[in-house]
Amino acid sequence: MSEIPLTSSVSKGCFVFKSASKKRKRHVGVGGYLVDDSDENGSDRFRICQKLWETVQTNTEVIQDQLNKKVLDSLAEFIKKHGLGCSSDVWRQRGRETPTAALMLGVNVPDHAMTFRSLCNLLQDSVTPFVVSVHAKECAAVKLLIQKVLEQLMGRGVSVDEEQEDDTALLQRTQCTISALCQWYKTVTKKCTQVFPQRTESLTNSDLPQSLPVVVIFKDFEAFNSQVLQDFILICRWDLCSEMCYSSIKFLPFIFIFGIATSPSAIQHRLPHSVSSLLCIEVFHSLSCTQHLASVFDKLILNSQFPFKLSSRVIQVLVGIFLYHDFSVQNFVKGLQFSMLEHFKSQPLSMLCCQKQEALLSAKTLSKKNVERIRHLPSFMRYVETQEPQEQVRLLTNDEHVKEVCQKLLKNLHKYHKNYYPILQCLHSLTSSLPKFPLGKHIRELHVSCIEKNLWETEEYDSALQLLRILAKDELVVALRKCAEILKSTKILQNVLQQLEDFIGRLEALEGVSSEDSSGNGILSGKMEYQKTDLFQLQKTLLEKESRRTKRMNPFEVLRSQVIEFIDSLVREYLTPAELQPLNEVCYYSSSGVLRQRLNVTPRTSIQAALSHPFYYLQNESLKTDAGTISSAAPDLCIVYKLHLECGRLINLYDWLEAFLTVMSAAEDQDTNSEECGKYDSLKHARFIQAVSEMEFLGFIKSTKQKTDHVARLTWGGC
Amino acid sequence: MFSSSSLPIQPLCIRIIQPSNLIKRMSVTLQCPGYPEDTLRSLAERLPCRETQLATLLALMGQPDQYSYPSVFIYGHRATGKSHVVLSIMKDLELPHASVDCVECVSSGLLFHQVLSAFFGPDAAALLPRCPSLSDFVRLYKQMSSNSPATQTRYIILDRAERMRDMDFSLLPALLRLQELVNDNVTVILLSEIVWEKFRPNTGCFEPLLFHFPDYSKAELVQILSWDHHPSYTPELYASYINILLGVFFSVCRDLRELRHLAVLNFSKFCEPLEKGEAKESDIHKLWKNIEPHLQRAMQTVYLREVSSVQWEQQQMDEKEATTLRVLSAHAHIELPYYSKFLLIAAYLASFNPARTDRRFFLKSHGKIRKTNFLKKHEKTSNHLLGPKPFPLDRLMAIFYSVVDSRVAPTASVFSQISSLVTLQLLSQVGHDDQLDSPKYKCSVSLDFILAISRCVCVCVRLLDLLALSLVIQSQVVRQERSLFTAVSNLHLL
């Protein structure tokens, strides 16, 4: 009361005073949150993280553009063709059908926004300035849809040149009709032809000078009300009859683009024949989302240039969300971003997770704390154990030595990654053509099994090698050629490439030497292909072959087994699991549990956890209880929840209240129960009622009319 | 011009319902006092097979300065020339008129605006207040018409008048007697595809003059379609082409516009043997043999808009008969995320199986069910004939958990998949009350679709068994034959 500020006013009233405590600012920027007392290089990590995120973003955009280029170009071609040329042939009267492109985008709705953005940009740059895109939720009625279209078109016209402000003022009045749009279109196209004389020249060929098409993009076709769509198409149609009779008001070259998530037959389901007969529909397919994911995966995860890595479990979580839940590449990239943020936040040593030179530099200047952290890394400890005792002592005591070793280890880690990916690709190209895909169809599956465990100890690898051992010569040569291509493009592992090419040369040279042998071999391999589907037969022939090999092997077989040995040795050398690499924790984010908890949330489980174990969220010592007992210290809601678990489908409110009171009174007065028994004060009653209504709010119970004084349970199980 | 001598024209009969004494049967030669004769003649030439309607209309209108009947209701099927005839009269005779398409008029204000600006110029229309009421319109109209009284009858032509029923309920009765209200020589002409009985408001109203435009007969269609013959071929050839075309399409489609479109699309194919020199123009039979299968194929594809007309033409250019175009409904397959597929399957099972049978299908140890009375009588009729039934979310999830092999956590994304299935219209939500507690859904995909999905999802044979079971129960599946529907819709059963 003492702090009432004085005013100069003599009258009574309300006065506004700005609080003086605003000067204290919390943090400067986002980076400030990372600066902590215990954390000296938080801002560095934040910087690295941001830089990495930028590369991720640019990369994904580039990938999307590349993959979408084909379909977008063909769309633009379609619009150009229909917008400029087609209506010239009067006899055919094509004009009465509105050209429509059905763009199939797949069910991954979150990814569509980016496609539409690039489509809009492309069309505006190369075809027509009049592009409108509408969302279903903005257009619940035809009126709103027309308004939206007019707003976007005319608004754009105004932004182009300022003299048209009076037009928008006119729009403010009731003039939300297509005829108003036609008027506007006429004036604008006239201006356009004045502004761009070169455009008019190109247009003089066709007899319609003003034929820049108006493109309307329906972003989510399925969600539109079909009546709205029908009306809009009817209004926008370019009818022979209306063309003649409504004079030329009606001439507006509309082109529709339907963004369809399901299948083209959705058009036929939404529109009756009388309306769909006004459209000239062509179907365009955009890229499939799995293909998109594969290229993102190649670029961001199977890339030694990108220092941040994911462990196998994390990859499984992210890919699982993609395949099982949403098919959305955007969400996958968001998941990647989240794991990056989480990694750089929780792992102080992640400051070493950057490009090689930078990492080496910061390894030189590690602080004492961070050196200690390195010593505690499990992978580093494993490394120390393998060293000589003398070296071990040095590593554990001498900070400078640790820094040097750390640099060496970082170099090794980078080298490991550099070699890992080409070899992985080689192995994938060798095994991806095998029947039944023993090592997985996609390279990501192979990658996951490689970084998880020793690949060569798995059964799948054995069976893959078995299958490789029976490859025919030409198949083997083709596969090896592919490997050589991959290695050539990376420009490392030159000695491996040398050896590979040597093998290829020897295989080819074999041709002339042993034609009679290869003929026998050809029959064998022919038979093999014939029986490929039958696994039992295959096994038998393999066994046969095994026994025969002991007898005699022709030069091809000898060479082939050499090749397989060589590949096996490569796998054993380069495709070691990442967890075995010292200092892998710096680059690898491995807490899949956190990721799953954050990205694939289970709201009901968390509500139930909160209600049955309040300690989990409240962290109050008094709430720690054994399972099965109901403590009176817990919040009322928890007590009520636990009691209701013991009931059937219908719950008697009075019994429930009794049980509640028993729990409440159990703790406070065990000995004075004689007078309290059977009575309750209104406070407890009120608390009970409140808790019950909260339960209703959370959706566990609802009132029922089947029985008086009862409520119905909405969940099942539990007791 | 194409001479119609070879084609017999059936005598047309006018069907005027009310008041019959007003109209007398007229000779085809038009003679209306007050209008220039040569314009009338050219008008009659431009409107083939509609001479009687034209004459009747002109008789109804009377001389330009005479008061006309307050409202005329013209009805007839799509593409029977209603608006064409009316608007041609207006244009050629240069009568003052306002033509309004009611689909465009999302509010009655727009209608008023268009009428006023057509009669009195945009300045008059600008005087309308922001949300004009009917009385605003009448007041403004009176004011304007007192300044410039009508020397000729003014006509307001309302196309697709059936949309008027969705507008303000007082609008239609008021427009029907607008002549009285504004005290001006004005006639409202309503054009619609449906009969007047569906319009009549229950409070009653002024009965307009009803005037029917009958469908074109086959001979008339031939005559009209022969109009736009190709300049480089003789009209006789084009007429025989039209005859062949109608022989194929007349049974499914009598829409003039559609026929005209098809005629244009397929003509180049018809002329192919002529251009190659394989046949002469007189070889009608040969030409027929060439075009007939082609037209049959067109009926299944381009007529149903399974293939766009441009693609159809390109296919003709390419000359490759073997390459079948990928039609729209051929891409019925949809890639869905793994759990979405199972959700959809579960929804299908919940929609088409009675809830009582869930215990039997989805519980491992269900009790014994007597086979004889397993299904009640009304359940023995095919559930597919009855359509999908709504089911609560709980039931969907229960079936979902029992159908999916692995354990699935009830994550938020599983539930969000349900709502995205709803936006994709693979499921539909039923009812709007009680959305929080127990929303209800229906499955809106066909059996074929579900079978395709389950085939690519399930390794487990059990699921296929389930679907097979539901098939056995629901004996017969009605296939949705789209062409059948189109034929039905062409009959205009309203």
PDB file of N, CA and C in Angstrom, chain B residues 213-273:
ATOM      1  N   PHE B 213     -39.447 -26.671 -72.733  1.00  0.00           N
ATOM      2  CA  PHE B 213     -38.598 -26.927 -73.894  1.00  0.00           C
ATOM      3  C   PHE B 213     -38.375 -28.426 -73.953  1.00  0.00           C
ATOM      4  N   PRO B 214     -38.941 -29.113 -74.933  1.00  0.00           N
ATOM      5  CA  PRO B 214     -38.759 -30.570 -74.967  1.00  0.00           C
ATOM      6  C   PRO B 214     -37.348 -30.937 -75.415  1.00  0.00           C
ATOM      7  N   ASP B 215     -36.970 -32.188 -75.129  1.00  0.00           N
ATOM      8  CA  ASP B 215     -35.668 -32.677 -75.600  1.00  0.00           C
ATOM      9  C   ASP B 215     -35.640 -32.704 -77.119  1.00  0.00           C
ATOM     10  N   TYR B 216     -34.460 -32.588 -77.657  1.00  0.00           N
ATOM     11  CA  TYR B 216     -34.310 -32.750 -79.099  1.00  0.00           C
ATOM     12  C   TYR B 216     -34.490 -34.219 -79.427  1.00  0.00           C
ATOM     13  N   SER B 217     -35.172 -34.479 -80.499  1.00  0.00           N
ATOM     14  CA  SER B 217     -35.260 -35.870 -80.942  1.00  0.00           C
ATOM     15  C   SER B 217     -33.970 -36.208 -81.685  1.00  0.00           C
ATOM     16  N   LYS B 218     -33.850 -37.480 -82.027  1.00  0.00           N
ATOM     17  CA  LYS B 218     -32.618 -37.907 -82.681  1.00  0.00           C
ATOM     18  C   LYS B 218     -32.417 -37.163 -84.008  1.00  0.00           C
ATOM     19  N   ALA B 219     -33.505 -37.034 -84.740  1.00  0.00           N
ATOM     20  CA  ALA B 219     -33.396 -36.369 -86.038  1.00  0.00           C
ATOM     21  C   ALA B 219     -32.994 -34.909 -85.856  1.00  0.00           C
ATOM     22  N   GLU B 220     -33.528 -34.303 -84.837  1.00  0.00           N
ATOM     23  CA  GLU B 220     -33.181 -32.904 -84.589  1.00  0.00           C
ATOM     24  C   GLU B 220     -31.718 -32.764 -84.205  1.00  0.00           C
ATOM     25  N   LEU B 221     -31.282 -33.726 -83.386  1.00  0.00           N
ATOM     26  CA  LEU B 221     -29.868 -33.695 -83.002  1.00  0.00           C
ATOM     27  C   LEU B 221     -28.982 -33.781 -84.225  1.00  0.00           C
ATOM     28  N   VAL B 222     -29.374 -34.682 -85.139  1.00  0.00           N
ATOM     29  CA  VAL B 222     -28.589 -34.833 -86.369  1.00  0.00           C
ATOM     30  C   VAL B 222     -28.553 -33.513 -87.116  1.00  0.00           C
ATOM     31  N   GLN B 223     -29.713 -32.891 -87.186  1.00  0.00           N
ATOM     32  CA  GLN B 223     -29.781 -31.649 -87.948  1.00  0.00           C
ATOM     33  C   GLN B 223     -28.889 -30.573 -87.324  1.00  0.00           C
ATOM     34  N   ILE B 224     -28.970 -30.470 -86.005  1.00  0.00           N
ATOM     35  CA  ILE B 224     -28.205 -29.403 -85.342  1.00  0.00           C
ATOM     36  C   ILE B 224     -26.715 -29.685 -85.419  1.00  0.00           C
ATOM     37  N   LEU B 225     -26.370 -30.950 -85.136  1.00  0.00           N
ATOM     38  CA  LEU B 225     -24.950 -31.277 -85.126  1.00  0.00           C
ATOM     39  C   LEU B 225     -24.334 -31.134 -86.506  1.00  0.00           C
ATOM     40  N   SER B 226     -25.154 -31.351 -87.534  1.00  0.00           N
ATOM     41  CA  SER B 226     -24.617 -31.238 -88.888  1.00  0.00           C
ATOM     42  C   SER B 226     -24.283 -29.798 -89.242  1.00  0.00           C
ATOM     43  N   TRP B 227     -24.727 -28.917 -88.412  1.00  0.00           N
ATOM     44  CA  TRP B 227     -24.445 -27.499 -88.662  1.00  0.00           C
ATOM     45  C   TRP B 227     -22.964 -27.184 -88.722  1.00  0.00           C
ATOM     46  N   ASP B 228     -22.254 -27.668 -87.729  1.00  0.00           N
ATOM     47  CA  ASP B 228     -20.843 -27.279 -87.724  1.00  0.00           C
ATOM     48  C   ASP B 228     -20.021 -28.329 -88.451  1.00  0.00           C
ATOM     49  N   HIS B 229     -20.270 -28.478 -89.706  1.00  0.00           N
ATOM     50  CA  HIS B 229     -19.498 -29.429 -90.502  1.00  0.00           C
ATOM     51  C   HIS B 229     -18.159 -28.801 -90.862  1.00  0.00           C
ATOM     52  N   HIS B 230     -17.238 -29.706 -91.136  1.00  0.00           N
ATOM     53  CA  HIS B 230     -15.884 -29.251 -91.427  1.00  0.00           C
ATOM     54  C   HIS B 230     -15.845 -28.612 -92.814  1.00  0.00           C
ATOM     55  N   PRO B 231     -15.197 -27.490 -92.968  1.00  0.00           N
ATOM     56  CA  PRO B 231     -15.194 -26.814 -94.266  1.00  0.00           C
ATOM     57  C   PRO B 231     -14.609 -27.656 -95.393  1.00  0.00           C
ATOM     58  N   SER B 232     -13.659 -28.556 -95.072  1.00  0.00           N
ATOM     59  CA  SER B 232     -12.999 -29.242 -96.179  1.00  0.00           C
ATOM     60  C   SER B 232     -13.714 -30.526 -96.600  1.00  0.00           C
ATOM     61  N   TYR B 233     -14.823 -30.857 -95.936  1.00  0.00           N
ATOM     62  CA  TYR B 233     -15.568 -32.038 -96.362  1.00  0.00           C
ATOM     63  C   TYR B 233     -16.996 -31.637 -96.684  1.00  0.00           C
ATOM     64  N   THR B 234     -17.657 -32.502 -97.414  1.00  0.00           N
ATOM     65  CA  THR B 234     -19.027 -32.151 -97.802  1.00  0.00           C
ATOM     66  C   THR B 234     -19.955 -32.305 -96.604  1.00  0.00           C
ATOM     67  N   PRO B 235     -21.016 -31.543 -96.593  1.00  0.00           N
ATOM     68  CA  PRO B 235     -21.974 -31.650 -95.490  1.00  0.00           C
ATOM     69  C   PRO B 235     -22.599 -33.031 -95.412  1.00  0.00           C
ATOM     70  N   GLU B 236     -22.776 -33.695 -96.544  1.00  0.00           N
ATOM     71  CA  GLU B 236     -23.404 -35.017 -96.512  1.00  0.00           C
ATOM     72  C   GLU B 236     -22.545 -36.000 -95.726  1.00  0.00           C
ATOM     73  N   LEU B 237     -21.246 -35.894 -95.960  1.00  0.00           N
ATOM     74  CA  LEU B 237     -20.338 -36.781 -95.244  1.00  0.00           C
ATOM     75  C   LEU B 237     -20.449 -36.525 -93.751  1.00  0.00           C
ATOM     76  N   TYR B 238     -20.464 -35.267 -93.392  1.00  0.00           N
ATOM     77  CA  TYR B 238     -20.525 -34.931 -91.964  1.00  0.00           C
ATOM     78  C   TYR B 238     -21.827 -35.427 -91.365  1.00  0.00           C
ATOM     79  N   ALA B 239     -22.890 -35.312 -92.114  1.00  0.00           N
ATOM     80  CA  ALA B 239     -24.185 -35.766 -91.606  1.00  0.00           C
ATOM     81  C   ALA B 239     -24.166 -37.265 -91.376  1.00  0.00           C
ATOM     82  N   SER B 240     -23.560 -37.996 -92.300  1.00  0.00           N
ATOM     83  CA  SER B 240     -23.517 -39.441 -92.079  1.00  0.00           C
ATOM     84  C   SER B 240     -22.627 -39.778 -90.885  1.00  0.00           C
ATOM     85  N   TYR B 241     -21.583 -38.982 -90.725  1.00  0.00           N
ATOM     86  CA  TYR B 241     -20.735 -39.175 -89.534  1.00  0.00           C
ATOM     87  C   TYR B 241     -21.561 -38.972 -88.271  1.00  0.00           C
ATOM     88  N   ILE B 242     -22.364 -37.931 -88.265  1.00  0.00           N
ATOM     89  CA  ILE B 242     -23.179 -37.641 -87.089  1.00  0.00           C
ATOM     90  C   ILE B 242     -24.167 -38.770 -86.847  1.00  0.00           C
ATOM     91  N   ASN B 243     -24.691 -39.309 -87.911  1.00  0.00           N
ATOM     92  CA  ASN B 243     -25.611 -40.433 -87.752  1.00  0.00           C
ATOM     93  C   ASN B 243     -24.937 -41.610 -87.081  1.00  0.00           C
ATOM     94  N   ILE B 244     -23.714 -41.903 -87.505  1.00  0.00           N
ATOM     95  CA  ILE B 244     -22.970 -43.005 -86.892  1.00  0.00           C
ATOM     96  C   ILE B 244     -22.708 -42.710 -85.422  1.00  0.00           C
ATOM     97  N   LEU B 245     -22.303 -41.487 -85.164  1.00  0.00           N
ATOM     98  CA  LEU B 245     -21.977 -41.084 -83.793  1.00  0.00           C
ATOM     99  C   LEU B 245     -23.194 -41.250 -82.888  1.00  0.00           C
ATOM    100  N   LEU B 246     -24.334 -40.768 -83.400  1.00  0.00           N
ATOM    101  CA  LEU B 246     -25.530 -40.861 -82.574  1.00  0.00           C
ATOM    102  C   LEU B 246     -25.939 -42.307 -82.371  1.00  0.00           C
ATOM    103  N   GLY B 247     -25.673 -43.144 -83.366  1.00  0.00           N
ATOM    104  CA  GLY B 247     -25.989 -44.554 -83.213  1.00  0.00           C
ATOM    105  C   GLY B 247     -25.296 -45.153 -82.012  1.00  0.00           C
ATOM    106  N   VAL B 248     -24.089 -44.663 -81.715  1.00  0.00           N
ATOM    107  CA  VAL B 248     -23.347 -45.186 -80.566  1.00  0.00           C
ATOM    108  C   VAL B 248     -23.775 -44.481 -79.288  1.00  0.00           C
ATOM    109  N   PHE B 249     -23.845 -43.172 -79.351  1.00  0.00           N
ATOM    110  CA  PHE B 249     -23.962 -42.422 -78.101  1.00  0.00           C
ATOM    111  C   PHE B 249     -25.398 -42.092 -77.693  1.00  0.00           C
ATOM    112  N   PHE B 250     -26.337 -42.223 -78.629  1.00  0.00           N
ATOM    113  CA  PHE B 250     -27.669 -41.714 -78.307  1.00  0.00           C
ATOM    114  C   PHE B 250     -28.283 -42.429 -77.118  1.00  0.00           C
ATOM    115  N   SER B 251     -27.911 -43.699 -76.922  1.00  0.00           N
ATOM    116  CA  SER B 251     -28.527 -44.438 -75.825  1.00  0.00           C
ATOM    117  C   SER B 251     -28.030 -43.961 -74.464  1.00  0.00           C
ATOM    118  N   VAL B 252     -26.813 -43.397 -74.386  1.00  0.00           N
ATOM    119  CA  VAL B 252     -26.308 -42.974 -73.081  1.00  0.00           C
ATOM    120  C   VAL B 252     -26.343 -41.463 -72.898  1.00  0.00           C
ATOM    121  N   CYS B 253     -26.350 -40.714 -73.955  1.00  0.00           N
ATOM    122  CA  CYS B 253     -26.189 -39.282 -73.786  1.00  0.00           C
ATOM    123  C   CYS B 253     -27.040 -38.528 -74.796  1.00  0.00           C
ATOM    124  N   ARG B 254     -27.844 -37.596 -74.302  1.00  0.00           N
ATOM    125  CA  ARG B 254     -28.611 -36.766 -75.235  1.00  0.00           C
ATOM    126  C   ARG B 254     -28.268 -35.302 -75.038  1.00  0.00           C
ATOM    127  N   ASP B 255     -27.207 -35.088 -74.299  1.00  0.00           N
ATOM    128  CA  ASP B 255     -26.779 -33.721 -74.070  1.00  0.00           C
ATOM    129  C   ASP B 255     -26.127 -33.191 -75.342  1.00  0.00           C
ATOM    130  N   LEU B 256     -26.698 -32.163 -75.887  1.00  0.00           N
ATOM    131  CA  LEU B 256     -26.222 -31.658 -77.170  1.00  0.00           C
ATOM    132  C   LEU B 256     -24.772 -31.211 -77.106  1.00  0.00           C
ATOM    133  N   ARG B 257     -24.447 -30.524 -75.999  1.00  0.00           N
ATOM    134  CA  ARG B 257     -23.073 -30.010 -75.902  1.00  0.00           C
ATOM    135  C   ARG B 257     -22.067 -31.135 -75.859  1.00  0.00           C
ATOM    136  N   GLU B 258     -22.425 -32.157 -75.082  1.00  0.00           N
ATOM    137  CA  GLU B 258     -21.528 -33.286 -74.935  1.00  0.00           C
ATOM    138  C   GLU B 258     -21.349 -33.990 -76.274  1.00  0.00           C
ATOM    139  N   LEU B 259     -22.451 -34.161 -76.980  1.00  0.00           N
ATOM    140  CA  LEU B 259     -22.392 -34.827 -78.281  1.00  0.00           C
ATOM    141  C   LEU B 259     -21.547 -34.023 -79.261  1.00  0.00           C
ATOM    142  N   ARG B 260     -21.715 -32.733 -79.174  1.00  0.00           N
ATOM    143  CA  ARG B 260     -20.984 -31.867 -80.085  1.00  0.00           C
ATOM    144  C   ARG B 260     -19.481 -31.979 -79.818  1.00  0.00           C
ATOM    145  N   HIS B 261     -19.177 -32.005 -78.539  1.00  0.00           N
ATOM    146  CA  HIS B 261     -17.786 -32.162 -78.126  1.00  0.00           C
ATOM    147  C   HIS B 261     -17.212 -33.466 -78.655  1.00  0.00           C
ATOM    148  N   LEU B 262     -17.980 -34.532 -78.490  1.00  0.00           N
ATOM    149  CA  LEU B 262     -17.511 -35.834 -78.945  1.00  0.00           C
ATOM    150  C   LEU B 262     -17.381 -35.863 -80.468  1.00  0.00           C
ATOM    151  N   ALA B 263     -18.312 -35.209 -81.134  1.00  0.00           N
ATOM    152  CA  ALA B 263     -18.257 -35.187 -82.587  1.00  0.00           C
ATOM    153  C   ALA B 263     -16.983 -34.520 -83.063  1.00  0.00           C
ATOM    154  N   VAL B 264     -16.645 -33.418 -82.407  1.00  0.00           N
ATOM    155  CA  VAL B 264     -15.441 -32.699 -82.799  1.00  0.00           C
ATOM    156  C   VAL B 264     -14.214 -33.545 -82.538  1.00  0.00           C
ATOM    157  N   LEU B 265     -14.217 -34.228 -81.385  1.00  0.00           N
ATOM    158  CA  LEU B 265     -13.026 -34.992 -80.996  1.00  0.00           C
ATOM    159  C   LEU B 265     -12.735 -36.133 -81.956  1.00  0.00           C
ATOM    160  N   ASN B 266     -13.786 -36.787 -82.421  1.00  0.00           N
ATOM    161  CA  ASN B 266     -13.559 -38.020 -83.159  1.00  0.00           C
ATOM    162  C   ASN B 266     -13.581 -37.858 -84.670  1.00  0.00           C
ATOM    163  N   PHE B 267     -13.823 -36.655 -85.123  1.00  0.00           N
ATOM    164  CA  PHE B 267     -14.005 -36.495 -86.559  1.00  0.00           C
ATOM    165  C   PHE B 267     -12.726 -36.795 -87.340  1.00  0.00           C
ATOM    166  N   SER B 268     -11.597 -36.410 -86.765  1.00  0.00           N
ATOM    167  CA  SER B 268     -10.351 -36.611 -87.501  1.00  0.00           C
ATOM    168  C   SER B 268     -10.088 -38.099 -87.720  1.00  0.00           C
ATOM    169  N   LYS B 269     -10.484 -38.890 -86.722  1.00  0.00           N
ATOM    170  CA  LYS B 269     -10.323 -40.331 -86.858  1.00  0.00           C
ATOM    171  C   LYS B 269     -11.214 -40.862 -87.977  1.00  0.00           C
ATOM    172  N   PHE B 270     -12.400 -40.280 -88.054  1.00  0.00           N
ATOM    173  CA  PHE B 270     -13.358 -40.700 -89.079  1.00  0.00           C
ATOM    174  C   PHE B 270     -12.812 -40.412 -90.472  1.00  0.00           C
ATOM    175  N   CYS B 271     -12.125 -39.289 -90.579  1.00  0.00           N
ATOM    176  CA  CYS B 271     -11.647 -38.869 -91.890  1.00  0.00           C
ATOM    177  C   CYS B 271     -10.359 -39.568 -92.323  1.00  0.00           C
ATOM    178  N   GLU B 272      -9.779 -40.313 -91.401  1.00  0.00           N
ATOM    179  CA  GLU B 272      -8.477 -40.903 -91.668  1.00  0.00           C
ATOM    180  C   GLU B 272      -8.411 -41.718 -92.960  1.00  0.00           C
ATOM    181  N   PRO B 273      -9.366 -42.647 -93.136  1.00  0.00           N
ATOM    182  CA  PRO B 273      -9.315 -43.433 -94.388  1.00  0.00           C
ATOM    183  C   PRO B 273      -9.441 -42.552 -95.618  1.00  0.00           C
TER     184      PRO B 273
END
